[in-house]
XYZ file of C-alpha atoms in Angstrom:
317
model
C 0.026 -0.173 0.026
C 2.568 2.302 -1.326
C 1.620 3.787 -4.336
C 0.234 7.267 -4.166
C -2.259 8.142 -6.989
C -2.879 11.734 -6.884
C -1.883 12.434 -3.767
C -3.776 9.525 -1.868
C -2.321 6.164 -0.859
C -3.590 2.948 -2.507
C -4.559 -0.143 -1.170
C -5.327 -1.744 -4.131
C -3.123 -1.132 -7.843
C -4.975 -0.240 -11.080
C -5.676 -3.417 -13.165
C -5.140 -1.481 -16.250
C -4.754 2.204 -17.759
C -8.316 2.800 -18.454
C -9.509 2.461 -14.336
C -6.748 4.490 -13.523
C -8.013 7.513 -15.779
C -11.571 6.794 -15.117
C -10.600 6.619 -11.541
C -8.057 9.904 -11.379
C -8.915 12.268 -14.002
C -5.761 14.015 -12.981
C -3.622 11.650 -15.207
C -5.358 13.017 -18.281
C -4.933 16.273 -17.926
C -0.715 15.651 -17.056
C -0.620 13.027 -20.127
C -2.292 15.850 -22.483
C 0.171 18.344 -21.568
C 3.114 16.114 -22.443
C 1.298 15.127 -26.175
C 0.718 18.710 -26.554
C 4.984 19.618 -26.245
C 6.139 19.271 -29.891
C 8.704 16.176 -30.625
C 12.717 17.030 -30.009
C 15.117 15.338 -32.742
C 18.178 14.924 -30.218
C 21.888 14.816 -31.468
C 24.299 12.778 -29.358
C 26.720 15.663 -27.799
C 25.486 15.499 -23.571
C 23.151 12.098 -24.574
C 22.916 9.114 -22.156
C 20.716 6.782 -24.369
C 18.709 3.859 -22.803
C 17.887 0.835 -25.285
C 15.644 -1.818 -24.323
C 16.228 -4.054 -21.353
C 18.702 -1.118 -19.918
C 18.472 1.370 -17.488
C 20.781 4.507 -15.937
C 20.591 6.850 -13.403
C 22.468 10.174 -12.675
C 22.354 13.561 -10.901
C 21.629 17.094 -12.352
C 25.273 18.131 -11.779
C 26.378 15.396 -14.101
C 28.525 17.231 -16.330
C 28.803 14.258 -18.855
C 25.021 14.196 -19.339
C 22.362 16.927 -19.853
C 19.458 14.596 -21.619
C 18.868 10.988 -20.450
C 15.936 9.330 -23.308
C 15.004 6.404 -24.971
C 12.418 6.096 -27.893
C 11.379 3.108 -30.435
C 9.010 2.513 -28.293
C 5.724 0.367 -28.992
C 4.667 -1.981 -26.416
C 7.129 -1.280 -24.133
C 7.306 1.646 -21.353
C 9.809 3.840 -20.428
C 9.793 4.440 -16.295
C 11.069 7.239 -15.178
C 11.716 7.396 -11.055
C 13.187 10.990 -9.685
C 13.959 12.329 -6.473
C 12.143 15.689 -6.404
C 14.430 17.047 -3.699
C 17.726 16.118 -5.371
C 16.725 15.721 -8.992
C 18.211 12.367 -9.173
C 16.809 10.149 -11.931
C 16.883 6.977 -13.454
C 15.414 5.671 -16.698
C 14.688 2.135 -18.058
C 13.191 0.847 -21.148
C 10.758 -2.114 -19.882
C 9.478 -4.981 -22.209
C 7.914 -6.687 -19.587
C 11.026 -9.057 -18.858
C 13.159 -8.612 -15.441
C 10.893 -6.022 -14.134
C 11.127 -6.734 -9.989
C 14.747 -6.220 -10.486
C 15.058 -3.518 -12.608
C 12.637 -1.152 -10.643
C 14.173 -2.654 -6.936
C 17.320 -1.039 -8.473
C 16.067 2.222 -10.128
C 14.561 3.050 -6.922
C 17.861 2.162 -5.302
C 19.920 4.313 -7.240
C 17.790 7.216 -6.588
C 17.806 6.808 -3.400
C 21.707 6.338 -3.079
C 21.922 9.449 -4.886
C 19.704 11.443 -3.108
C 21.448 11.065 0.187
C 22.057 14.391 2.060
C 18.830 15.854 0.534
C 16.131 15.311 3.371
C 13.739 17.106 1.501
C 11.783 15.332 -1.540
C 9.075 12.439 -2.659
C 10.262 9.779 -5.250
C 8.119 10.392 -8.284
C 7.114 7.689 -11.010
C 6.765 8.486 -14.401
C 5.054 6.424 -17.127
C 5.248 7.063 -20.829
C 4.637 4.767 -24.147
C 2.667 1.602 -24.909
C -0.643 2.111 -27.011
C -3.676 0.133 -27.102
C -2.066 -2.800 -29.337
C -4.249 -5.720 -30.693
C -2.965 -8.323 -27.662
C -2.799 -5.683 -25.219
C 0.893 -6.521 -24.453
C 1.235 -2.892 -23.516
C -1.465 -3.351 -20.785
C 0.244 -6.470 -19.377
C 3.404 -4.559 -19.004
C 1.865 -1.504 -17.467
C 0.192 -3.963 -14.787
C 3.330 -5.487 -13.771
C 5.326 -2.204 -13.696
C 2.802 -0.820 -11.442
C 2.257 -3.950 -8.901
C 6.177 -3.614 -8.489
C 6.248 -0.452 -7.655
C 2.944 -0.985 -5.536
C 4.450 -3.702 -3.463
C 7.427 -1.872 -2.995
C 8.115 -0.438 0.651
C 9.370 2.830 -0.539
C 6.314 5.277 -0.949
C 6.143 5.942 -4.781
C 4.202 9.056 -5.929
C 2.965 8.685 -9.698
C 2.929 11.867 -11.353
C 2.759 11.428 -15.254
C 1.266 8.319 -17.129
C 1.034 8.701 -20.629
C -0.135 5.436 -22.328
C -2.489 3.337 -23.511
C -5.496 5.353 -24.746
C -4.035 8.257 -24.287
C -1.139 7.770 -26.334
C -3.154 5.843 -29.500
C -4.286 7.580 -32.462
C -5.727 5.610 -35.670
C -4.374 6.332 -38.570
C -6.199 3.964 -41.613
C -7.949 2.230 -38.763
C -4.709 1.167 -37.621
C -4.332 2.356 -33.880
C -0.802 3.603 -33.495
C 1.399 5.114 -31.009
C 1.762 9.033 -30.552
C 4.637 9.159 -28.566
C 7.630 6.690 -29.246
C 10.353 8.306 -26.749
C 11.055 10.480 -24.634
C 13.786 12.849 -23.113
C 14.465 14.149 -19.724
C 16.203 17.566 -18.919
C 18.408 16.279 -15.899
C 19.032 19.992 -14.709
C 15.432 21.095 -14.794
C 13.185 17.581 -14.581
C 11.519 18.379 -17.952
C 10.171 15.596 -19.833
C 9.370 15.629 -23.614
C 8.711 13.593 -26.757
C 11.751 12.825 -28.278
C 13.323 10.887 -30.976
C 17.216 9.700 -31.063
C 19.107 9.029 -34.524
C 22.316 8.294 -32.554
C 21.785 5.924 -29.850
C 24.882 5.512 -28.701
C 27.926 3.085 -29.003
C 27.939 -0.517 -29.482
C 24.126 -0.542 -30.060
C 24.334 -3.950 -31.843
C 25.844 -5.839 -28.929
C 23.597 -4.481 -26.541
C 20.251 -5.298 -28.335
C 21.929 -9.007 -28.716
C 21.000 -9.233 -25.208
C 17.197 -9.331 -25.457
C 17.223 -10.593 -28.982
C 18.776 -13.945 -27.394
C 16.458 -13.907 -24.440
C 18.357 -12.538 -21.333
C 16.086 -11.009 -19.459
C 17.853 -9.104 -16.923
C 17.501 -4.951 -17.206
C 21.170 -3.552 -17.353
C 22.392 -0.993 -15.552
C 24.350 0.496 -18.385
C 25.890 4.057 -16.178
C 28.257 4.553 -13.169
C 27.542 8.727 -12.752
C 30.487 8.691 -9.880
C 33.147 7.897 -12.463
C 31.206 9.263 -15.601
C 31.646 6.071 -16.860
C 28.818 3.997 -20.006
C 29.002 0.589 -18.880
C 28.350 -2.376 -21.290
C 28.716 -5.572 -19.948
C 29.955 -8.110 -19.668
C 27.446 -10.533 -20.303
C 27.138 -13.854 -22.400
C 24.128 -15.120 -24.289
C 24.081 -18.722 -26.321
C 24.532 -19.083 -30.017
C 20.926 -18.275 -31.604
C 19.963 -21.458 -33.712
C 19.096 -20.270 -37.269
C 20.941 -16.997 -37.378
C 21.800 -17.852 -41.075
C 18.038 -18.636 -41.848
C 17.360 -15.594 -40.112
C 19.190 -12.830 -42.248
C 18.134 -14.586 -45.771
C 14.640 -14.018 -44.507
C 13.079 -10.586 -46.195
C 12.499 -7.652 -44.555
C 8.405 -8.115 -44.113
C 9.218 -11.567 -42.475
C 11.514 -10.138 -39.886
C 9.005 -7.376 -39.423
C 6.047 -10.146 -38.678
C 8.122 -12.749 -36.474
C 9.989 -10.679 -34.280
C 8.075 -7.581 -33.658
C 4.901 -7.614 -30.883
C 3.735 -4.693 -33.291
C 4.659 -5.091 -37.019
C 2.228 -2.666 -38.178
C 3.899 0.675 -36.214
C 7.260 -0.189 -35.983
C 9.494 2.623 -36.963
C 11.111 2.477 -40.595
C 14.995 1.593 -39.167
C 13.534 -1.829 -37.210
C 14.377 -4.384 -39.714
C 17.803 -2.509 -40.391
C 18.322 -2.658 -36.584
C 17.559 -6.188 -36.535
C 19.730 -7.324 -39.348
C 22.652 -5.544 -37.778
C 21.984 -7.121 -34.170
C 21.594 -10.896 -35.952
C 24.881 -10.721 -38.021
C 26.715 -9.244 -34.845
C 25.326 -12.677 -33.093
C 26.415 -14.210 -36.301
C 29.642 -12.743 -35.909
C 29.916 -13.346 -32.183
C 28.353 -16.545 -31.134
C 30.149 -16.921 -27.988
C 30.520 -12.897 -26.697
C 32.602 -14.266 -23.315
C 35.497 -15.090 -25.589
C 35.233 -12.547 -28.467
C 33.610 -9.369 -27.081
C 34.220 -9.538 -23.268
C 37.581 -10.999 -23.408
C 38.843 -11.587 -19.395
C 35.396 -11.066 -18.302
C 35.927 -6.834 -18.564
C 32.889 -4.677 -19.758
C 33.428 -2.042 -22.474
C 33.598 1.025 -20.725
C 32.990 4.829 -22.651
C 33.685 7.689 -21.224
C 32.438 11.153 -22.976
C 34.943 13.046 -24.859
C 36.016 16.935 -23.632
C 36.056 17.895 -27.503
C 33.669 15.836 -29.684
C 31.329 15.616 -26.823
C 30.456 11.605 -27.960
C 31.135 8.626 -26.274
C 34.871 7.087 -26.773
C 36.146 3.945 -25.570
C 38.561 4.250 -22.387
C 40.508 0.866 -20.349
C 39.527 1.552 -16.847
C 40.384 -0.373 -13.833
C 40.374 0.774 -10.267
C 43.732 3.045 -10.299
C 43.489 4.384 -13.501
C 42.349 5.026 -17.080
C 43.381 4.910 -20.437
C 42.338 6.291 -23.266
């Protein structure tokens, strides 16, 4: 009983987004405010991009990050947890896998980063998902809300832009309105956004969920300013050669939960990821030698993430 909706502690978790909007119309208003903001195209400088089944947390005075964001969300949800006093914030891109652990990690990270700021509450913002034919989005919404509801920390839901409110009809087919969001870590402002550059090693990072690894990976250490990928392993993907021989439409239909509404680059990204898996069937051997993560630090001149070798004693560029 620790989920707070519109300032009131809840005994029960809302069963779906319709019930949430029906019983708490204030969330319609806050969703409408977000939907009225024009979409921004965000470049790579100062961006920390979070892929599917990833999360990241930081603070307003992080000199390496200005915008935390994610996009390409159809049936998935973007989850933001923020401490209103300190501005410490965590963002995750969740597809229903690894939700329990991800939620606990997000709250823990934000609490750690908010130490020394006694004033403030922990706020939850949910964006993404739409009225898809199979109700995938609603299932993910309920699983996320249930985990927050069970958590011992009091959580204040301040924004829910999803389900019917994030749905528009095109040619009789439901489409998402907002595919992604950015959050200005200095101000806490959330806005609709797309990100042409999704950061380093996209194919490797996407290989995790394409091969069925359920964990949500924490990819950033804000105390060091390091983007951290891995180490992780996945099983060789049976039939990867056959997958790569298929048509774009076949890949779209078989590997998407919402093939009608995917962005145009979806199949290209999947093909690049399948090729990466084909070339690196055992990443523990070929990618993460010595079981070391891949580290990236913000280059002071270009503003882009550049690889570094890091150990506890020093860093090599």
